[in-house]
PDB file of C-alpha atoms and ligand atoms in Angstrom:
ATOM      1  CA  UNK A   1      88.116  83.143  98.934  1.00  0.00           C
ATOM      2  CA  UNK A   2      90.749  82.541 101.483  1.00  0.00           C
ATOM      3  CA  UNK A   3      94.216  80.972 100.107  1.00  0.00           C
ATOM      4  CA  UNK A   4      95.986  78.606 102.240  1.00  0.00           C
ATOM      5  CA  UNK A   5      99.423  78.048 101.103  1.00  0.00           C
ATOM      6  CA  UNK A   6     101.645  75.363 102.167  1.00  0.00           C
ATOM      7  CA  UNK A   7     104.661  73.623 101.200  1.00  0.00           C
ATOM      8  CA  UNK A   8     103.958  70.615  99.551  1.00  0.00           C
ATOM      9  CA  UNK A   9     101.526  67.869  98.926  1.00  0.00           C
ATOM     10  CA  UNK A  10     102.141  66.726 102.477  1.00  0.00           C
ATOM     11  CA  UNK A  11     101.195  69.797 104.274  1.00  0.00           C
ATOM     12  CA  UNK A  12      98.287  70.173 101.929  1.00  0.00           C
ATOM     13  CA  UNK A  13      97.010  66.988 103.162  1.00  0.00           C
ATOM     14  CA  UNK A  14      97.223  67.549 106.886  1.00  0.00           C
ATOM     15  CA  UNK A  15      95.736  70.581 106.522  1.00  0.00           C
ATOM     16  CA  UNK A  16      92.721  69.351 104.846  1.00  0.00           C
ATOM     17  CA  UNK A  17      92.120  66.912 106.910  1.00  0.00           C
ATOM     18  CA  UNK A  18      92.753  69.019 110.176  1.00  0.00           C
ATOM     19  CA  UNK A  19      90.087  71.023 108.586  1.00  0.00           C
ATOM     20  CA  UNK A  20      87.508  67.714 107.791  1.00  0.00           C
ATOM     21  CA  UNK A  21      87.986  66.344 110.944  1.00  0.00           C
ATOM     22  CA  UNK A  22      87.442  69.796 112.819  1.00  0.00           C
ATOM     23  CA  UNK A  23      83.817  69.941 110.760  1.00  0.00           C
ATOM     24  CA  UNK A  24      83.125  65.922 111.698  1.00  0.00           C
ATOM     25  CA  UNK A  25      84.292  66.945 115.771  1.00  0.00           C
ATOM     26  CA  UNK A  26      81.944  69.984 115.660  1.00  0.00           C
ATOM     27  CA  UNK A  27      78.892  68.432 113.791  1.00  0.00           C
ATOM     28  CA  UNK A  28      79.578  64.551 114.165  1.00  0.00           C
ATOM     29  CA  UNK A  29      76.540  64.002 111.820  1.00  0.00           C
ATOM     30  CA  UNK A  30      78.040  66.394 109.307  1.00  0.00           C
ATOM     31  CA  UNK A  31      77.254  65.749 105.250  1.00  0.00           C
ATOM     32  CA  UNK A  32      80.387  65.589 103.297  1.00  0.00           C
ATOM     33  CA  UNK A  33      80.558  66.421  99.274  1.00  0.00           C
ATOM     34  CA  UNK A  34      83.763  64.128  98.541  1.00  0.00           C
ATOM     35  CA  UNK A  35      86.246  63.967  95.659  1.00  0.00           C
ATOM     36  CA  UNK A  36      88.469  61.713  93.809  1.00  0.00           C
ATOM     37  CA  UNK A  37      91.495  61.827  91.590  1.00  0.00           C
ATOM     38  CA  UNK A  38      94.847  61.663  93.019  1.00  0.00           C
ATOM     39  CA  UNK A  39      94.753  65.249  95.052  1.00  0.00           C
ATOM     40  CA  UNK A  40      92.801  64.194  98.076  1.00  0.00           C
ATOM     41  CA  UNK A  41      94.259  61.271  98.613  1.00  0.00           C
ATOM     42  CA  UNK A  42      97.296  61.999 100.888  1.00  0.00           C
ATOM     43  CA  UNK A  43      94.022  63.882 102.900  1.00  0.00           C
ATOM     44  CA  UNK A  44      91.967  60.625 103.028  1.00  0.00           C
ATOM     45  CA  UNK A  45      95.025  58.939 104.435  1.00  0.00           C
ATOM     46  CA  UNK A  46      95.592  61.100 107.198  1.00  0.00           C
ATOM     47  CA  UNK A  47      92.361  61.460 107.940  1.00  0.00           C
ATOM     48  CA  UNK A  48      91.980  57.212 108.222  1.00  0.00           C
ATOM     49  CA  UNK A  49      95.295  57.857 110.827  1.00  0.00           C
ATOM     50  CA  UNK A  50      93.192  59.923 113.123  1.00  0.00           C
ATOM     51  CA  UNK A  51      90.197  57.500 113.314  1.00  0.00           C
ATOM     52  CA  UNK A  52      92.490  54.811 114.080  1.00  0.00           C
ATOM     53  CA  UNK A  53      93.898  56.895 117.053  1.00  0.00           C
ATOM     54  CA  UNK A  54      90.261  57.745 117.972  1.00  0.00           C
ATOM     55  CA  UNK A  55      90.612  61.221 117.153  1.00  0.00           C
ATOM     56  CA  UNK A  56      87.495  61.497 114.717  1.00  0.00           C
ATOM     57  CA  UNK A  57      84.639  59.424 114.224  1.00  0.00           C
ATOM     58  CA  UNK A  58      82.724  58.689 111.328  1.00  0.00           C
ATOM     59  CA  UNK A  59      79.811  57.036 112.713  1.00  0.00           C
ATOM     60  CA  UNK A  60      77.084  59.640 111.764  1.00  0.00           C
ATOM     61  CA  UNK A  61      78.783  61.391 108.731  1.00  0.00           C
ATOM     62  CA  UNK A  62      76.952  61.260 105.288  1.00  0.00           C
ATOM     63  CA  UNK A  63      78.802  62.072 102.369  1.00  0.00           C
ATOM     64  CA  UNK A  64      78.237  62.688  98.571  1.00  0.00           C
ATOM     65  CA  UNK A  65      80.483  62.187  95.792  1.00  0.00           C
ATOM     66  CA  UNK A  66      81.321  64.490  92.863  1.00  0.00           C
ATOM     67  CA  UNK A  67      80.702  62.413  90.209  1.00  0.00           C
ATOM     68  CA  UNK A  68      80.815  58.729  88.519  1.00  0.00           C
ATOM     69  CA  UNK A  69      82.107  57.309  85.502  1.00  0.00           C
ATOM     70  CA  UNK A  70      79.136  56.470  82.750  1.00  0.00           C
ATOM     71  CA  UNK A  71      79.021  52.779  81.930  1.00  0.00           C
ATOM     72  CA  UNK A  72      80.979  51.557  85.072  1.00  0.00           C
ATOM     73  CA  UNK A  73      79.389  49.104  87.634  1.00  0.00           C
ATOM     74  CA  UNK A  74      80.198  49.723  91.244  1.00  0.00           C
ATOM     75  CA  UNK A  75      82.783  46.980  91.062  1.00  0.00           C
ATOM     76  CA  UNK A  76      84.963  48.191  88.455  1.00  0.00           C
ATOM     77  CA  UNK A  77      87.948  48.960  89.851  1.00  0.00           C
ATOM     78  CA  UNK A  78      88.429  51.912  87.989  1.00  0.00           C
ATOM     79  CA  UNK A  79      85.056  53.421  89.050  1.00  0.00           C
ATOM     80  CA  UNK A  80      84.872  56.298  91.763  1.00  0.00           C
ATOM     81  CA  UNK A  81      82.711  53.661  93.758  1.00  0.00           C
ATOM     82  CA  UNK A  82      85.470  51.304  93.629  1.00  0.00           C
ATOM     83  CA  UNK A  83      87.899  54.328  94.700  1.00  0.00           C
ATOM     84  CA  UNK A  84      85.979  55.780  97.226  1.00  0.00           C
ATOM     85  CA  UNK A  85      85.988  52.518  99.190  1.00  0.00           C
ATOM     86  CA  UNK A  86      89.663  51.506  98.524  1.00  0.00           C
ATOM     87  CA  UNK A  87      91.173  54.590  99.636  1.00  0.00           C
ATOM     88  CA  UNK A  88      88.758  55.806 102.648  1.00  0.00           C
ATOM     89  CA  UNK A  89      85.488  54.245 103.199  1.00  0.00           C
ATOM     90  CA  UNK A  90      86.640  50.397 103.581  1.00  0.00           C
ATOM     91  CA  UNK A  91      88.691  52.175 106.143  1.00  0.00           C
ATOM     92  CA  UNK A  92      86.955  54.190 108.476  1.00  0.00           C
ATOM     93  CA  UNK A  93      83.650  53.269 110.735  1.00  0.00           C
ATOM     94  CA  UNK A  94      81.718  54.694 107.935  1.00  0.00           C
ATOM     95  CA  UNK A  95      77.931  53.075 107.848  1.00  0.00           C
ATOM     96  CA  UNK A  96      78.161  52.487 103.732  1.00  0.00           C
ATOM     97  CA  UNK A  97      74.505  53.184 103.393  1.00  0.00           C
ATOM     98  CA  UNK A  98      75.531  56.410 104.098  1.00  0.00           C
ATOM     99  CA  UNK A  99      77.521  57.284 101.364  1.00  0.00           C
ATOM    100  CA  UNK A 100      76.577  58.400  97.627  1.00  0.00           C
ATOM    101  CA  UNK A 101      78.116  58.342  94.368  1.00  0.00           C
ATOM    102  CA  UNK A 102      76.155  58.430  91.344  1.00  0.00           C
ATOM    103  CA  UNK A 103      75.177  55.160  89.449  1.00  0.00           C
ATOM    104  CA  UNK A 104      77.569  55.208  86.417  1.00  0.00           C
ATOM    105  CA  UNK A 105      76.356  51.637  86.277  1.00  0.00           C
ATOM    106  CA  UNK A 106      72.472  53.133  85.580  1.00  0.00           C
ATOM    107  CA  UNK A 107      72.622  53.868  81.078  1.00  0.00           C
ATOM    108  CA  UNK A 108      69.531  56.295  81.651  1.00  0.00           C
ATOM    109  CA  UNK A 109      71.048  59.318  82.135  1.00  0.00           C
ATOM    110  CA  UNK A 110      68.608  61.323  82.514  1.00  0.00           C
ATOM    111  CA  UNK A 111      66.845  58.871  85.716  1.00  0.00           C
ATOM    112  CA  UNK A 112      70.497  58.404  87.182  1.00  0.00           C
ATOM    113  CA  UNK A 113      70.703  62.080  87.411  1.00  0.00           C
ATOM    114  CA  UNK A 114      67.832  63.457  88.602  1.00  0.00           C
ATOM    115  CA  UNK A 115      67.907  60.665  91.208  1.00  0.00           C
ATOM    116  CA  UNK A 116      71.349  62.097  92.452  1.00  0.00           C
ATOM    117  CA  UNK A 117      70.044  65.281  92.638  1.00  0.00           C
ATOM    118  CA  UNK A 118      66.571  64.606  94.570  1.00  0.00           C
ATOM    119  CA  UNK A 119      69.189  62.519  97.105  1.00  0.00           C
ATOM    120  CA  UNK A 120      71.736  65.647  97.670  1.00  0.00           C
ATOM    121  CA  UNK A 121      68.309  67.788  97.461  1.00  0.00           C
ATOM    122  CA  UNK A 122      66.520  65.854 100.653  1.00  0.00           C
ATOM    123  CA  UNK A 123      69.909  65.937 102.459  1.00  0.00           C
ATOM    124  CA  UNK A 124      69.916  69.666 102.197  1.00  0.00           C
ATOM    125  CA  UNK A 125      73.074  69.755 100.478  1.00  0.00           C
ATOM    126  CA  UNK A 126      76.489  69.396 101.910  1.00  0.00           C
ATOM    127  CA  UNK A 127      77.832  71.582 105.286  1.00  0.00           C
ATOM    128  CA  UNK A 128      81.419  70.742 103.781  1.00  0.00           C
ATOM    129  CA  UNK A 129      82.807  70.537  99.903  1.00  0.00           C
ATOM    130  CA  UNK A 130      85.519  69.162  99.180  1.00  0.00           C
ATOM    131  CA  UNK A 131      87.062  69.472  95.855  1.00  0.00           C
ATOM    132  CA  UNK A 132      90.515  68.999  93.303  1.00  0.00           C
ATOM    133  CA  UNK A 133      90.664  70.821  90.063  1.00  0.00           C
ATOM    134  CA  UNK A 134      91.326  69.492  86.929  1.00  0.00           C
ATOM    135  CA  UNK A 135      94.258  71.111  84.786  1.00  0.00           C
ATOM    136  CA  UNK A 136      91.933  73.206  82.475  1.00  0.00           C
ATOM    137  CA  UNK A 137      89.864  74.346  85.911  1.00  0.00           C
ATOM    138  CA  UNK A 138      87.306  71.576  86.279  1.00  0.00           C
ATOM    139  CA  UNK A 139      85.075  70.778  89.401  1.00  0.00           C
ATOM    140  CA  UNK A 140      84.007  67.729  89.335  1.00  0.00           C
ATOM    141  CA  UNK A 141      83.187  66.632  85.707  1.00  0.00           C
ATOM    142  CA  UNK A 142      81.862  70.372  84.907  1.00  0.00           C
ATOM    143  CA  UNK A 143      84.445  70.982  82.244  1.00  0.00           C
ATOM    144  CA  UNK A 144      84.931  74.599  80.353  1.00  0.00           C
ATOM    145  CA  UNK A 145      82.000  75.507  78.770  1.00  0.00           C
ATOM    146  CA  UNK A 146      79.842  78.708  77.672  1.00  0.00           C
ATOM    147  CA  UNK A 147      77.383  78.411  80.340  1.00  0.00           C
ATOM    148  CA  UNK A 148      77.901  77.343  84.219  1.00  0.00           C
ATOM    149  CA  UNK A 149      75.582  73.749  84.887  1.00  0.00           C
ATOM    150  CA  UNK A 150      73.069  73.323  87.351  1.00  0.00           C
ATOM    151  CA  UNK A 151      72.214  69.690  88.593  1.00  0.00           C
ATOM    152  CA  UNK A 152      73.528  66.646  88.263  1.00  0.00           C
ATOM    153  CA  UNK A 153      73.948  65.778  84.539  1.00  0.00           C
ATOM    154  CA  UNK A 154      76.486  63.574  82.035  1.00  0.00           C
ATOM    155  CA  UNK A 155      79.016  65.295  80.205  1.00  0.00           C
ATOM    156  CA  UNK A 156      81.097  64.155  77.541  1.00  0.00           C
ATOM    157  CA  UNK A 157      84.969  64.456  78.669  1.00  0.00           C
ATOM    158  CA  UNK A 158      86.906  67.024  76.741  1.00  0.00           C
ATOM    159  CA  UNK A 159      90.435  65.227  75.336  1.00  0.00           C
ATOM    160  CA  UNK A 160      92.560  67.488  78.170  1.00  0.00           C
ATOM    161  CA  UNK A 161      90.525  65.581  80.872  1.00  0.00           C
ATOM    162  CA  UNK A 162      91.031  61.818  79.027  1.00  0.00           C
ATOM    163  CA  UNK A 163      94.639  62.067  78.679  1.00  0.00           C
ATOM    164  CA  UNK A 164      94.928  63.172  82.521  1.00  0.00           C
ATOM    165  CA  UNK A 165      93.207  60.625  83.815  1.00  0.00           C
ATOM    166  CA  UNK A 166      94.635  58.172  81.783  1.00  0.00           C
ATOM    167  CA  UNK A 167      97.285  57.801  83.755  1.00  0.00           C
ATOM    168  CA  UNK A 168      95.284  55.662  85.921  1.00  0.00           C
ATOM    169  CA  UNK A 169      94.103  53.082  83.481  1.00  0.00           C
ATOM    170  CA  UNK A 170      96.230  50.804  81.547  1.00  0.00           C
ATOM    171  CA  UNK A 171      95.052  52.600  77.911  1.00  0.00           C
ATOM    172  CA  UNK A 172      93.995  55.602  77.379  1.00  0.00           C
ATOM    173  CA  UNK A 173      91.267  53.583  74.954  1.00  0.00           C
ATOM    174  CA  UNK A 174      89.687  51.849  78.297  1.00  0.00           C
ATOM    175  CA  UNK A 175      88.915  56.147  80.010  1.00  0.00           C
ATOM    176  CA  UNK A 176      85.396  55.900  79.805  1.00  0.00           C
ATOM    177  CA  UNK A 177      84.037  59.080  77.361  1.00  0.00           C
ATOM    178  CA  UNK A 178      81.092  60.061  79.548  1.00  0.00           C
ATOM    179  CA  UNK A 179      80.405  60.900  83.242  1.00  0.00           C
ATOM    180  CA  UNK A 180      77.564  61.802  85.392  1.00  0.00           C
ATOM    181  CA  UNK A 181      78.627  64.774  87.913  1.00  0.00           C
ATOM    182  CA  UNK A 182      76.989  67.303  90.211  1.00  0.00           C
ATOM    183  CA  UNK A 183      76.616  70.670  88.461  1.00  0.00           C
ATOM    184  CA  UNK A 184      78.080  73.728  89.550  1.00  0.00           C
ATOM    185  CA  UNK A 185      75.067  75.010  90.800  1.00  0.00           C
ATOM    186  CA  UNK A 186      75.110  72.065  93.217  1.00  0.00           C
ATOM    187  CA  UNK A 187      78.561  72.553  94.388  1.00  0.00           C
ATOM    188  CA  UNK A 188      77.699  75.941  94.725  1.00  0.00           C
ATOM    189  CA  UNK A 189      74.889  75.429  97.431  1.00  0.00           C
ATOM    190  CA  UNK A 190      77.734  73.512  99.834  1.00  0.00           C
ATOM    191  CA  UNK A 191      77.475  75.563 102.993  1.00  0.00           C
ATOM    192  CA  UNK A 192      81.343  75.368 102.939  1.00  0.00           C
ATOM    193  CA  UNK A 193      84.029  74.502  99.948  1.00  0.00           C
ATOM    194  CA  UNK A 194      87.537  73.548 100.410  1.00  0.00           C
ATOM    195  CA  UNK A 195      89.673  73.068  97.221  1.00  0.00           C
ATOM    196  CA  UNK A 196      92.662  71.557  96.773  1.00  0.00           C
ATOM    197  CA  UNK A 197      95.539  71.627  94.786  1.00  0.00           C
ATOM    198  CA  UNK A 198      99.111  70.611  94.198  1.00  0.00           C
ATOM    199  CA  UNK A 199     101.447  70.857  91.813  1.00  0.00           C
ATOM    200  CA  UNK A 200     102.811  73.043  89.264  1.00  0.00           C
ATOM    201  CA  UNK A 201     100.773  71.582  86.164  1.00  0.00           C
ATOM    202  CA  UNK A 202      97.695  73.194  88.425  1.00  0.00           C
ATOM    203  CA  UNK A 203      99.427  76.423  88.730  1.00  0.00           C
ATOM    204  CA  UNK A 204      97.542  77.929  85.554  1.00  0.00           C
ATOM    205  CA  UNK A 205      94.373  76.931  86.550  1.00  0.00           C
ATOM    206  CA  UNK A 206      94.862  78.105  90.119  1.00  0.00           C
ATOM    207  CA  UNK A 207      95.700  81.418  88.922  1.00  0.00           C
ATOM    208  CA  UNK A 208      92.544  81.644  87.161  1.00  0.00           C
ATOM    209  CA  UNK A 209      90.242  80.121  89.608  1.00  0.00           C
ATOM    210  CA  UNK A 210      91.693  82.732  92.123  1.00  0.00           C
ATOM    211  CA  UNK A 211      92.347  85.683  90.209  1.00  0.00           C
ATOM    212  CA  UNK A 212      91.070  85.551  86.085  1.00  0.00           C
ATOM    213  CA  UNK A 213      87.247  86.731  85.349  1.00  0.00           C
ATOM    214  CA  UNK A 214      84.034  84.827  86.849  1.00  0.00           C
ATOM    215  CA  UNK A 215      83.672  82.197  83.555  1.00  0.00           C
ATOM    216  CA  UNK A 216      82.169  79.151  82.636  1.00  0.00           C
ATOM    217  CA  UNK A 217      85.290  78.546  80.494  1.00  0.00           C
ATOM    218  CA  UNK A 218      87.313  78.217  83.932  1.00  0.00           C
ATOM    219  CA  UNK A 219      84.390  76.301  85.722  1.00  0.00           C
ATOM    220  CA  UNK A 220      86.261  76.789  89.473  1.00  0.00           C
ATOM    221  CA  UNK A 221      86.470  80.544  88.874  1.00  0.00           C
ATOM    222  CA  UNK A 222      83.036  81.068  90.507  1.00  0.00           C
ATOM    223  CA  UNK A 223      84.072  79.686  93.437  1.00  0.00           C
ATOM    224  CA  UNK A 224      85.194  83.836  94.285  1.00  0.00           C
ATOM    225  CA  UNK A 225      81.104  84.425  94.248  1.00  0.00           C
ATOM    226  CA  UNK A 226      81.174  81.579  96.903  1.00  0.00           C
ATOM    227  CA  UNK A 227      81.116  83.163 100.684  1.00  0.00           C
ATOM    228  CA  UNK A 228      82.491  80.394 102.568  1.00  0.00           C
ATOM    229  CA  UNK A 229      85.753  78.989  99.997  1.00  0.00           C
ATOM    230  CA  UNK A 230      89.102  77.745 101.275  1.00  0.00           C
ATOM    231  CA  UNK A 231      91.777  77.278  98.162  1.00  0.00           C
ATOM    232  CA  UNK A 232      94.832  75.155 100.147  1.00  0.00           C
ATOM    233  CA  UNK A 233      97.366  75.153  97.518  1.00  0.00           C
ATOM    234  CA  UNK A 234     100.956  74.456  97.956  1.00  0.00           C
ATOM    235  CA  UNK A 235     104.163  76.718  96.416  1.00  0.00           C
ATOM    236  CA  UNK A 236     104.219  75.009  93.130  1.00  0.00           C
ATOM    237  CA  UNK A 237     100.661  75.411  92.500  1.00  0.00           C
ATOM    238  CA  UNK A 238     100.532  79.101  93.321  1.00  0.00           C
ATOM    239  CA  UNK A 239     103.582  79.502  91.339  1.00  0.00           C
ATOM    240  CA  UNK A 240     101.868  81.924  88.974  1.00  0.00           C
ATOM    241  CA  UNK A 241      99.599  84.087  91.534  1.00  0.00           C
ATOM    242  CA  UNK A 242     100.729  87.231  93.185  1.00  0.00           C
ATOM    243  CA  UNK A 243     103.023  86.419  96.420  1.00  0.00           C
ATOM    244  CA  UNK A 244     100.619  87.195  99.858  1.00  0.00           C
TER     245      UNK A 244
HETATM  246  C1  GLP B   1      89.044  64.296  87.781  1.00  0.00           C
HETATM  247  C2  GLP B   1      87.923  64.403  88.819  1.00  0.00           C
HETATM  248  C3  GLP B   1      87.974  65.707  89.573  1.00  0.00           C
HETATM  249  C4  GLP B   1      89.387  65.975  90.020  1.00  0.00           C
HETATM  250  C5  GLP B   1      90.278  66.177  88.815  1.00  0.00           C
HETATM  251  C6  GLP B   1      91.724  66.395  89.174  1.00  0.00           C
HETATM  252  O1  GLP B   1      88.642  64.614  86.505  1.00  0.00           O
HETATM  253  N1  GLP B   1      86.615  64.232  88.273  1.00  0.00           N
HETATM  254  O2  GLP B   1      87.065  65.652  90.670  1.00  0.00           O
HETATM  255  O3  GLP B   1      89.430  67.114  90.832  1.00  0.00           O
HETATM  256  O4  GLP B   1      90.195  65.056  87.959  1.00  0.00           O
HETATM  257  O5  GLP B   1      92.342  65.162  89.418  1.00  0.00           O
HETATM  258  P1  GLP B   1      93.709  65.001  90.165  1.00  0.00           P
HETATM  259  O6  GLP B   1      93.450  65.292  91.593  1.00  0.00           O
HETATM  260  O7  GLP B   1      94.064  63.549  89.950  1.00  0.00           O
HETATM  261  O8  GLP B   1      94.675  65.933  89.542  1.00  0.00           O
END
């Protein structure tokens, strides 16, 4: 694992996106494994400034989402569809067939799953990952558990997870219970990972993503078994790990 640090959500978000757009110059029909949730989105928004300069192009690109709300059609505004296209892809010269998120909006788990996986499968996974964690070390939706998860599959949301996100809806009754999200095992097969993370409430599960035992109970703690994994973290974040 390499650790970035920088000062502040700012510099966190340049960063990432100097490193995107360096993968998108170098391989212009690069795959992408995208997030959501408020951490990337100061990188999104940098990254929309350089296309409009014409200093990266997103003609070619293919990217994959994370993960989907269960029981959310594409429209809802509080879906990751919805997000995805509001913050970056309505943005940039994306072509929209090119992007994937899995069909919350599909009730058969089981088919919307293994769909998502045979569509990251045939791509041959992603060249970059990128990724947030969630305040008790989630990736994705893969929250602590006793096992690490493979493929894509739906998870019920532990109550840490609800209460964070629901922040972003107007009550915490309306966060859906249920998502569909790549496993770890799927994250694991990106050819590159870059994490993200800001903020002293992440600070705890930094720590133990970077430096606590390999565990399914910290889900972003095998990212150290990953060979190509770049933590960009700012001060507050790395509050509690050792100083470089
Ligand atoms: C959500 C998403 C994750 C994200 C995490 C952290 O649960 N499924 O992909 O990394 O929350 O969100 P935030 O960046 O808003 O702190």
């Amino acid at each position: 694992m390499k650790i970035v640090s920088v000062r502040d959500y700012d510099d966190m978000s340049r960063k990432a996106a100097n490193i995107i757009s360096a993968q998108v110059i170098l391989e212009p029909a690069c795959t992408l494994g995208l997030a959501t949730g408020t951490t990337p989105i100061g990188c999104y928004k940098q990254l929309i400034k350089w296309y409009e300069k014409g200093d990266v192009d997103f003609a070619e690109v293919s990217t994959y989402n994370l993960d989907e709300y269960r029981g959310l059609t594409h429209s809802d505004p509080q879906s990751y569809h919805y997000f995805m296209r509001d913050v970056f892809f309505d943005h940039i010269n994306i072509d929209l067939a090119r992007t994937h998120v899995p069909d919350g909006s599909n009730p058969d788990a089981e088919a919307a799953c293994a769909e998502y996986d045979r569509i990251v499968r045939e791509a041959g996974y992603v060249d970059l990952q990128l990724l947030g964690i969630g305040r008790n070390g989630h990736i994705g939706f893969n929250e602590p558990d006793e096992v690490f998860s493979k493929g894509t599959h739906c998870v019920d949301l532990t109550p840490s997870t609800i209460e964070a996100n629901s922040r972003l809806f107007e009550r915490a009754e309306d966060v859906p219970r249920q998502a569909y999200t790549m496993g770890v095992q799927t994250i694991m097969q990106a050819r590159r990972i870059l994490i993200l993370a800001s903020g002293s409430d992440k600070a705890q599960a930094v720590h133990d993503m970077c430096y606590g035992p390999v565990t399914p109970n910290v889900p972003a703690s095998i990212l150290q078994l990953h060979t190509n994994c770049i933590v960009v973290a700012d001060e507050a974040a790395l509050e509690l790990c050792p100083k470089a």
